[in-house]
Amino acid sequence: MTLKDFLTQGDRFAADNGCLLKEVREGYARAEMLVTEHHLNAGGVCQGGAYFTLADIALAAVMNSRGTLTFGLENNIVFLKSARVGDTLIAEATEVYNHHKIPYVDVRVTNQHGDLCCVVTGLAYRKNADLPIDALE
């Protein structure tokens, strides 16, 4: 099983909300989500939790790309631009610091035009447990 399959099948919340892992490499991941009516808040724009869910699946892919079970410890999100129905959001996660126990990752979420919509940073904890994967993609 690949890491991409492991996360796609295992993270049902992200899948149920339309988040798709498109690319996974060691230290990098990209995920996409089409904004639908389901993602809107009361103000008619993409709800913050939808942005975070998309960023979180990309974070998970990067943090686990070293083959060790890793869970998030802390995340910070900054919203910069609203997304609307029909927009495609793209989350690109990059490992900034590959610490053996506490890695640090940045995620930039843009729309289909390349406009920066939000930024997420995350710290994680690597457990002493290997993942049941044999490849990243």
JSON list of C-alpha atoms in Angstrom, two decimals, residues 3 7 24-29 57-66 93-95 105 126:
[
{"chain": "A", "resi": 3, "resn": "LEU", "atom": "CA", "xyz": [1.07, 6.47, 1.65]},
{"chain": "A", "resi": 7, "resn": "LEU", "atom": "CA", "xyz": [-4.32, 8.46, 3.74]},
{"chain": "A", "resi": 24, "resn": "VAL", "atom": "CA", "xyz": [3.10, 12.86, -2.50]},
{"chain": "A", "resi": 25, "resn": "ARG", "atom": "CA", "xyz": [6.89, 12.99, -2.38]},
{"chain": "A", "resi": 26, "resn": "GLU", "atom": "CA", "xyz": [9.28, 12.90, 0.53]},
{"chain": "A", "resi": 27, "resn": "GLY", "atom": "CA", "xyz": [8.86, 16.32, 2.15]},
{"chain": "A", "resi": 28, "resn": "TYR", "atom": "CA", "xyz": [6.17, 17.56, -0.29]},
{"chain": "A", "resi": 29, "resn": "ALA", "atom": "CA", "xyz": [2.47, 16.95, -0.97]},
{"chain": "A", "resi": 57, "resn": "ILE", "atom": "CA", "xyz": [-4.53, 16.11, 4.45]},
{"chain": "A", "resi": 58, "resn": "ALA", "atom": "CA", "xyz": [-1.53, 17.67, 2.68]},
{"chain": "A", "resi": 59, "resn": "LEU", "atom": "CA", "xyz": [0.17, 18.18, 6.08]},
{"chain": "A", "resi": 60, "resn": "ALA", "atom": "CA", "xyz": [-0.48, 14.55, 6.99]},
{"chain": "A", "resi": 61, "resn": "ALA", "atom": "CA", "xyz": [1.07, 13.36, 3.74]},
{"chain": "A", "resi": 62, "resn": "VAL", "atom": "CA", "xyz": [4.23, 15.39, 4.27]},
{"chain": "A", "resi": 63, "resn": "MET", "atom": "CA", "xyz": [4.56, 14.58, 7.95]},
{"chain": "A", "resi": 64, "resn": "ASN", "atom": "CA", "xyz": [4.19, 10.86, 7.26]},
{"chain": "A", "resi": 65, "resn": "SER", "atom": "CA", "xyz": [6.33, 10.85, 4.09]},
{"chain": "A", "resi": 66, "resn": "ARG", "atom": "CA", "xyz": [9.34, 9.57, 6.08]},
{"chain": "A", "resi": 93, "resn": "ALA", "atom": "CA", "xyz": [2.67, 21.35, 1.83]},
{"chain": "A", "resi": 94, "resn": "THR", "atom": "CA", "xyz": [6.43, 21.53, 2.24]},
{"chain": "A", "resi": 95, "resn": "GLU", "atom": "CA", "xyz": [8.55, 20.16, 5.03]},
{"chain": "A", "resi": 105, "resn": "VAL", "atom": "CA", "xyz": [5.59, 21.96, 7.77]},
{"chain": "A", "resi": 126, "resn": "ARG", "atom": "CA", "xyz": [6.67, 11.18, 15.14]}
]
